Every structure is written in structure tokens, then in C-alpha cells.
C-alpha positions as a printed NumPy array, in Angstrom:
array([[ 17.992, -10.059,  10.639],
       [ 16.619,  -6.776,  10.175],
       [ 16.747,  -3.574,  12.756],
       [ 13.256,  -4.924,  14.218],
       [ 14.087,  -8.618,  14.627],
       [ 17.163,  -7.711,  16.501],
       [ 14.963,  -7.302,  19.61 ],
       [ 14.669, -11.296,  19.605],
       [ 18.053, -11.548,  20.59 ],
       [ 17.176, -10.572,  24.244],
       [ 14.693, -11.726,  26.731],
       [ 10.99 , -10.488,  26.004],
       [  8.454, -11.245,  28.851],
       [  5.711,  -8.817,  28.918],
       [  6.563,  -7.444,  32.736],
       [ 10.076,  -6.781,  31.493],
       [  8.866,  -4.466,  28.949],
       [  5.978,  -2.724,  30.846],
       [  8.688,  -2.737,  33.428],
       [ 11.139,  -0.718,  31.524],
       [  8.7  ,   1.821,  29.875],
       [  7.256,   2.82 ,  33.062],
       [ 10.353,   3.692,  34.473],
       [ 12.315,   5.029,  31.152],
       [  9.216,   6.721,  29.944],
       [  6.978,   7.256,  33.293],
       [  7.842,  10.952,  34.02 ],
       [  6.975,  11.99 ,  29.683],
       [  3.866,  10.293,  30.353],
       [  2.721,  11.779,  33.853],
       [  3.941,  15.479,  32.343],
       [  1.725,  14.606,  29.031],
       [ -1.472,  13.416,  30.995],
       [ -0.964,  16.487,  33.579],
       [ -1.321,  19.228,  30.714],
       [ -3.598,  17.178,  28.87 ],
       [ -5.951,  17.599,  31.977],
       [ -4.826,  20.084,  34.452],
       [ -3.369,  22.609,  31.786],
       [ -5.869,  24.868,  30.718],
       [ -5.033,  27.057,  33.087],
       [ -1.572,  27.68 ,  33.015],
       [ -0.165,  30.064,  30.918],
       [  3.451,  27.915,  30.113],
       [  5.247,  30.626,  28.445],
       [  4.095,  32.882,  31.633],
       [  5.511,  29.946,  33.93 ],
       [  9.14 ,  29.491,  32.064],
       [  9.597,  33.175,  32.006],
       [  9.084,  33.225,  35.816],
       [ 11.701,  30.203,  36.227],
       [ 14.017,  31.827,  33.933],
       [ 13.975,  34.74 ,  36.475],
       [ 14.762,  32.62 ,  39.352],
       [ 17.437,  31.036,  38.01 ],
       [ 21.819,  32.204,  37.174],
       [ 21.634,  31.988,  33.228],
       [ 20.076,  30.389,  30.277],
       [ 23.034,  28.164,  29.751],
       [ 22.042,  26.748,  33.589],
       [ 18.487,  26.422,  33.039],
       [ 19.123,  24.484,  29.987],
       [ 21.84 ,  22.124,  31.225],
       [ 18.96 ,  21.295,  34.203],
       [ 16.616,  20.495,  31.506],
       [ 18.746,  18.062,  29.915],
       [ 20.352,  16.654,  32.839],
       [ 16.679,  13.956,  33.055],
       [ 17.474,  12.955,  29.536],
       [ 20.957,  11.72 ,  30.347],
       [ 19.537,   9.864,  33.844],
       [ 17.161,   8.388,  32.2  ],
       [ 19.658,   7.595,  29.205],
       [ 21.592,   5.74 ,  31.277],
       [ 18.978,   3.596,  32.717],
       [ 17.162,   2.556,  29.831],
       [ 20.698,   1.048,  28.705],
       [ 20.678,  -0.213,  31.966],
       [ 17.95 ,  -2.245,  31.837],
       [ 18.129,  -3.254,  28.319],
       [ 21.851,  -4.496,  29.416],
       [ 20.667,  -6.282,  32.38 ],
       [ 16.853,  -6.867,  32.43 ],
       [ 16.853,  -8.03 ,  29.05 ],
       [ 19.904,  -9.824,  28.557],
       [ 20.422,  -7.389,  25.228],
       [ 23.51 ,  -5.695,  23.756],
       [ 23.065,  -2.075,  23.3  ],
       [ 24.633,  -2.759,  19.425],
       [ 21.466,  -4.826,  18.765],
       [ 19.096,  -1.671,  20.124],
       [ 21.175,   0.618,  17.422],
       [ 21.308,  -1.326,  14.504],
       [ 21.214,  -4.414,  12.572],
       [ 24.977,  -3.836,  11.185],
       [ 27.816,  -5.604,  12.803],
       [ 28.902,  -2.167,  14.198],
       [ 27.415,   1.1  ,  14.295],
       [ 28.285,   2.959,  11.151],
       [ 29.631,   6.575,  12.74 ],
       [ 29.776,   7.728,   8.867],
       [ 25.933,   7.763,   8.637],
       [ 25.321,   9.689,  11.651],
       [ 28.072,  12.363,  10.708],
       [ 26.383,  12.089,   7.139],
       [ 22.701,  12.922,   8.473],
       [ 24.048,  15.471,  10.825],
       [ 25.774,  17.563,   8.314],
       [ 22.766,  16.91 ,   5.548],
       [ 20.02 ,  18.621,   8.408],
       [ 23.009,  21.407,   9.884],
       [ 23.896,  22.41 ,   5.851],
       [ 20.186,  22.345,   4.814],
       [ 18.901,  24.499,   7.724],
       [ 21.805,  26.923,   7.482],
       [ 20.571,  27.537,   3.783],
       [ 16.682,  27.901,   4.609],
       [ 17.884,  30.068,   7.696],
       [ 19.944,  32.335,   5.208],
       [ 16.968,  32.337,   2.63 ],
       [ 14.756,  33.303,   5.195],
       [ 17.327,  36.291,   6.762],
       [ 18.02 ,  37.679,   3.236],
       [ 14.324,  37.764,   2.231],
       [ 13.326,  39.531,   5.556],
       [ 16.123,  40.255,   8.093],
       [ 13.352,  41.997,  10.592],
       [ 12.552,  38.481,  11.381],
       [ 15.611,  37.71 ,  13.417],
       [ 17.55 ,  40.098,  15.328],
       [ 21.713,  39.15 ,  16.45 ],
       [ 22.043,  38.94 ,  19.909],
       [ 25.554,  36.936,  19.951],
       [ 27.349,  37.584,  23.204],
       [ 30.826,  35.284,  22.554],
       [ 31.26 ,  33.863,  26.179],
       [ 27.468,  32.791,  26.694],
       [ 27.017,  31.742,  22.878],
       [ 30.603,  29.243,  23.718],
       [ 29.156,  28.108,  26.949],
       [ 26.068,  27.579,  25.262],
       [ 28.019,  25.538,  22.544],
       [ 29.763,  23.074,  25.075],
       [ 27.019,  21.959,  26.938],
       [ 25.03 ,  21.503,  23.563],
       [ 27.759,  19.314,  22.271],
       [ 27.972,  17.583,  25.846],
       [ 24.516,  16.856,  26.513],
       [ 22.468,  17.147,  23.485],
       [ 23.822,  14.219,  22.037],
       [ 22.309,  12.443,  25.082],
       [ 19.297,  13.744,  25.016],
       [ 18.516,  13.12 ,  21.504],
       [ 19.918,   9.367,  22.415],
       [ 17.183,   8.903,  24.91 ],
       [ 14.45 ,   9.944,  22.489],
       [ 15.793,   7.95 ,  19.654],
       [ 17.257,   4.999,  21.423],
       [ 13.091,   5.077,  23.838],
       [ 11.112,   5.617,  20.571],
       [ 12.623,   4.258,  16.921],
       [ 14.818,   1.629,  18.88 ],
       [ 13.605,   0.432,  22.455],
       [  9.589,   0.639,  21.336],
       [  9.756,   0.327,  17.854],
       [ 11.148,  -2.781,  18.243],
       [  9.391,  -4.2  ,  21.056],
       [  5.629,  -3.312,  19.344],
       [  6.979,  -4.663,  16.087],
       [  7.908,  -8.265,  17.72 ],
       [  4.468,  -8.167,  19.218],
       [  2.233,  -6.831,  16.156],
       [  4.394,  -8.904,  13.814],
       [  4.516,  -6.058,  11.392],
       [  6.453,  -2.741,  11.033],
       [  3.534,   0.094,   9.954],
       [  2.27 ,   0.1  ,  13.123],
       [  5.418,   0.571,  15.509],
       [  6.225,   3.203,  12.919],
       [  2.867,   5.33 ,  13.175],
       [  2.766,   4.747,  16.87 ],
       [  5.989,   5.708,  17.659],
       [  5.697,   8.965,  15.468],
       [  2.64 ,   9.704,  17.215],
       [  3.771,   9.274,  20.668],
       [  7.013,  11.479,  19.696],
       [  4.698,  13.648,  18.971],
       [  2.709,  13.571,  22.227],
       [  5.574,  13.81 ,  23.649],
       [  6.446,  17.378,  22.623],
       [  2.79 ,  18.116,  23.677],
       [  3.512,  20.462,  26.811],
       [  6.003,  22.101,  24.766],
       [  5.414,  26.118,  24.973],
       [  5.57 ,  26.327,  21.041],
       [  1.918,  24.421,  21.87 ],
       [  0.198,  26.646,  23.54 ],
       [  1.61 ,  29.624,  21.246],
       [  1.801,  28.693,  18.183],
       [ -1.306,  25.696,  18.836],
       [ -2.168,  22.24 ,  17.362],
       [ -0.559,  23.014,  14.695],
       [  2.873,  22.548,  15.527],
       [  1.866,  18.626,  15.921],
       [  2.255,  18.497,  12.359],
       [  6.141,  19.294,  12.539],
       [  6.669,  17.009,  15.696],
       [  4.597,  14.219,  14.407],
       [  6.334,  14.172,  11.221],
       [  9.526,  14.959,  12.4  ],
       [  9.124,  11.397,  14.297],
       [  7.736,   9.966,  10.75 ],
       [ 11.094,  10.98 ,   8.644],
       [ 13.182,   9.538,  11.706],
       [ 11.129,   6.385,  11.826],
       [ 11.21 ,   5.953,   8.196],
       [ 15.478,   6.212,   8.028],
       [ 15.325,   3.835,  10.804],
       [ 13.527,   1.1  ,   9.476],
       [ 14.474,   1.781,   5.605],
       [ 18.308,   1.982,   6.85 ],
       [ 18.09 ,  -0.623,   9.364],
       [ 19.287,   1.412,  12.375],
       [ 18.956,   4.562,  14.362],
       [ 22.447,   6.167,  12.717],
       [ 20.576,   8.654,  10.638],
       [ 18.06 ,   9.671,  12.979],
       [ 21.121,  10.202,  15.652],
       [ 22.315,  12.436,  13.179],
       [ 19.876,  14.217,  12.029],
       [ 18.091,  14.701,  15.487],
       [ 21.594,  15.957,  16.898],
       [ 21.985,  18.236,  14.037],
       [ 18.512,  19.579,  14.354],
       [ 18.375,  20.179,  18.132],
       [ 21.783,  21.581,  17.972],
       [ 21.228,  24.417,  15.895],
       [ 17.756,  25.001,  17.497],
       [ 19.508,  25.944,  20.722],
       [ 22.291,  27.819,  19.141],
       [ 20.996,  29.4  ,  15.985],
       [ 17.863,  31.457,  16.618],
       [ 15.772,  31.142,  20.056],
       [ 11.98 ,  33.013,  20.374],
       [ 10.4  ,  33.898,  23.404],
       [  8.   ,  31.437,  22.955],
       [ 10.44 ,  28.679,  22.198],
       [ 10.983,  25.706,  24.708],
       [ 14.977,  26.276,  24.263],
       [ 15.148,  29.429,  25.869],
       [ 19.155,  29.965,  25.415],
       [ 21.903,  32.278,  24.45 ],
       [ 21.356,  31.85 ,  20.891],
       [ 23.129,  34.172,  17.976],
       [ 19.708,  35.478,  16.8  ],
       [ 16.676,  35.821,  18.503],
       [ 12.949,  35.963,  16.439],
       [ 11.333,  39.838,  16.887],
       [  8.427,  38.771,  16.42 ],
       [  6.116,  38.582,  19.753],
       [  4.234,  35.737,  18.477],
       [  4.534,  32.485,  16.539],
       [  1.5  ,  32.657,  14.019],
       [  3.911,  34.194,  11.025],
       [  6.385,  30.935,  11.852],
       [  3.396,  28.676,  10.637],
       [  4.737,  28.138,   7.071],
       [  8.287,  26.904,   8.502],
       [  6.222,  24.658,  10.168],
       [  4.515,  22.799,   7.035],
       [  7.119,  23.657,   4.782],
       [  9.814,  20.7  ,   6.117],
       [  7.234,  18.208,   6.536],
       [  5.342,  18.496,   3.039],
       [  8.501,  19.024,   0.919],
       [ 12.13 ,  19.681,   2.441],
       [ 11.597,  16.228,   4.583],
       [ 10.785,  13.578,   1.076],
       [ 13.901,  15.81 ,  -0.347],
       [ 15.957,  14.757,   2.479],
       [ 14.77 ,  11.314,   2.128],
       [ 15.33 ,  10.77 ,  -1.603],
       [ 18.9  ,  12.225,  -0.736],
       [ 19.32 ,   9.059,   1.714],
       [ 18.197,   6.5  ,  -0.426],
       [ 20.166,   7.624,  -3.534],
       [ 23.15 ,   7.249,  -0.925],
       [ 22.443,   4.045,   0.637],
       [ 20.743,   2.935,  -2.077],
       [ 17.213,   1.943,  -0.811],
       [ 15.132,  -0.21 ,  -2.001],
       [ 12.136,  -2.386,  -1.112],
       [ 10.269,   0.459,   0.462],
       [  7.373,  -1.378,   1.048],
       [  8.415,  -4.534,   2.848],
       [ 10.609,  -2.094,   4.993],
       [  7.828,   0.233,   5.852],
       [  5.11 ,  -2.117,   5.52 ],
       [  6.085,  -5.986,   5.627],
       [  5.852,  -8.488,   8.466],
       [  8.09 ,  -9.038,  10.939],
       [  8.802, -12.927,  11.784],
       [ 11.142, -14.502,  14.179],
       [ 14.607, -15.562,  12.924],
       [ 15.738, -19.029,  13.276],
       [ 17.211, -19.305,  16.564],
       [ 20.486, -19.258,  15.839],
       [ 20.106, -16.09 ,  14.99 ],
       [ 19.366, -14.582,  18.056],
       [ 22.804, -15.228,  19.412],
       [ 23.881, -10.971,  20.339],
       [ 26.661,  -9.709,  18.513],
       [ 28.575,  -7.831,  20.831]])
């Protein structure tokens, strides 16, 4: 069985589904739909600074943003668990056990390869970024990234390339779709983001394909290992390495961008979608030896005989 069909090991009834997303997914959705026609007139970076003001530290008002993603974490394994009758293996992968080796893998490719096109960019132009490391909040900073991060990306990886993929690919019978949906929706999701309204549309190029790479390693790898991986390594070094004013991960990072606005950031926008991301991906299948792109990408999905569906816990 592949790392769709593993959703026919649990129970499927429409209400269950609707069910879960509305109350894994229900408070992205309301947030989206409130900017997308209330927001015009708020000013979001003019909002977050006033909140930052209100509040002890950065490392706080950071830990508070994060703390929804491991609630809701929780109860979308929750229900899976329950509601569904699923094992949480068969939401992570098609292997008999989650291979740990390709998440540290994916996280080390993403850390090692934005190091180098951070240290590129300093040595070509170190007015850019200016080093603001302060040792006690940069180490606070660094536990509760390592605590909570990895829950955070969970939730968006375990709601969007496993939970939904999934559940649209069992009901579409075919795996394009879930893919573009689910990249598009990740997308969305990111939509109230400050970078938004600063930088502008835009930045939905990065998010959208961002959610494109991490839907294609799920479905060409059969399971969400390498996009835990890389979306850890990628979040973690977005809160710690460099931070902007405009950024929606306003912490205690070592550097901080000079510049007041986001327009000259535009080409580190493009640039990992259009040619560092297919690098990264021809990287992965050379490992793991891919092949069959397009009956992973593009082929039907079918139900399994049913002794297949038995879960292996």
C-alpha cells in the first residue's frame, strides 16, 4: 500500500472527516477568511509591534504563538486515534516504522544548504544583516525552538501532506489533486502572515511552493519523514538565524535584516522555488532512489484488497 492508501485502514464516513477538519483546522480557516475580508484595514506589522510591547520578551510571545499548534497537535492525533479507528504510524508513512534517518537526513540537507546561501549572501553584502546575538535570549530562544517547533511543524505536516492529503486522495481516487490542493491551502494558510502585507502577493510563490517540494517528498517517498525534516530544519533556523521587522517570527535571533523593508528580499524569495528546491529534490531521489515519478505524482489511487487494511501498529 502506498502513503495515500494507508488512510483505508481506518474508518472514513464523510461527518468524521468534516468533523475533524473543522475542529483541527477551524481557527486557520476563520483567521484566513477574517483578513481575506476584514483586513484591509489593519496595518499587521503595526498590530504585532504593539503586542510585542505589551508583552515580557520575544522568547514569550513566541512560545504563545506556538502553544495552538501543539493543542491542536494533540487533538488531531486524537481524533485520528479514536474517531477514526487509525494508527498514527499509518498517518506518517507507508513503512513498517517511521524511518528517523530520513527526517535527520532532510533536516541537515535544508539547515547545511541555508547556512551556505546565508554565508553567500553575508559575504557578498554584510549591510544586509546586522549581529544582534545576546547569549541568554539567543539559548532561551534555542530551547523552546527545539521544544515546540517540532510540534508545530507536526501539525502542519501531519493536517496537510498526511491527514488531507490522504483523505482527498481516497475520495478523488488520484494523487495530483490532493497534492495541488494541499500546496495551495498551505499556502493560504500563511496568508495573514506579516511578510504578506510587506513584502505582498508575492511571497505566495515561496509558501505555495514550499508546500509543493513537501508534498512532492511525501508522496514520491511514501511518507511525511522528509518533509518533518526539512520543515523543522527550515523553521528552526528562521527563528534563530536572522529575524526582520517585518517577519512573522519576531525573536531573539543572531542577526537581524537592516533593511526597513522587504522589497530587496524578493529574489530569496524566487530563488529556492525555481532552482535550489528541484536541486534539493534530485539530491533525494539519487538517495532513495526514486523512480516512477509519474504514477507517484500523478497515478490513481485504488483501494487495497481488504486484507490490507488491517493497521500496523
Amino acid at each position: 500500500m502506498n502513503y495515500i492508501q494507508q488512510a483505508y485502514k481506518g474508518e472514513n464516513e464523510p461527518w468524521k472527516i468534516v468533523l475533524t477538519l473543522i475542529l483541527v483546522s477551524g481557527l486557520f480557516v476563520g483567521n484566513i477568511i477574517y483578513f481575506m475580508f476584514f483586513g484591509d484595514g489593519i496595518d499587521v506589522i503595526e498590530e504585532q509591534k504593539k503586542l510585542l510591547e505589551m508583552i515580557p520578551s520575544k522568547n514569550f510571545w513566541l512560545a504563545i504563538n506556538l502553544l495552538p499548534f501543539v493543542i491542536l497537535l494533540g487533538l488531531l492525533f486524537l481524533l485520528v486515534k479514536s474517531l477514526h479507528k487509525r494508527s498514527l504510524l499509518s498517518l506518517t508513512t507507508a513503512r513498517p516504522k517511521v524511518d528517523w534517518s530520513r527526517v535527520a537526513f532532510s533536516f541537515l540537507l535544508i539547515v547545511i544548504t541555508a547556512l551556505v546561501l546565508f554565508g553567500i549572501s553575508y559575504y557578498s553584502d554584510p549591510s544586509l544583516v546586522e549581529l544582534q546575538f545576546n547569549p541568554l535570549k539567543f539559548t532561551i530562544l534555542l530551547i523552546i525552538s527545539l521544544l515546540m517547533f517540532p510540534l508545530q511543524i507536526g501539525l502542519e505536516e501531519y493536517l496537510f501532506r498526511g491527514y488531507l492529503m490522504q483523505q482527498v486522495g481516497i475520495l478523488v481516487k488520484n494523487k495530483w489533486f490532493p497534492l495541488i490542493l494541499t500546496s495551495v491551502l498551505f499556502g493560504l494558510l500563511h496568508g495573514a502572515n506579516p511578510e504578506v502585507a510587506e513584502i505582498g502577493s508575492i511571497i505566495m510563490v515561496y509558501y505555495i511552493g514550499t508546500g509543493l517540494l513537501l508534498g512532492i517528498m511525501t508522496l514520491m517517498d511514501d511518507g511525511l519523514e522528509l518533509a518533518l525534516g526539512f520543515h523543522f530544519g527550515n523553521n528552526l533556523l528562521a527563528a534563530t538565524l536572522v529575524t526582520a521587522k517585518w517577519s512573522a517570527l519576531q525573536t531573539d535571533a543572531a542577526f537581524v535584516y537592516t533593511a526597513e523593508e522587504a522589497s530587496t528580499q524578493i529574489s530569496e524569495i524566487v530563488l529556492p522555488v525555481l532552482i535550489i528546491y528541484p536541486i534539493l529534490l534530485f539530491i533525494l531521489a539519487k538517495k532513495y532512489k526514486w523512480t516512477n515519478w509519474k504514477d507517484k505524482l500523478f497515478g490513481k489511487v485504488k483501494a487495497p484488497p481488504k486484507e490490507n487494511y488491517k493497521i500496523i501498529e
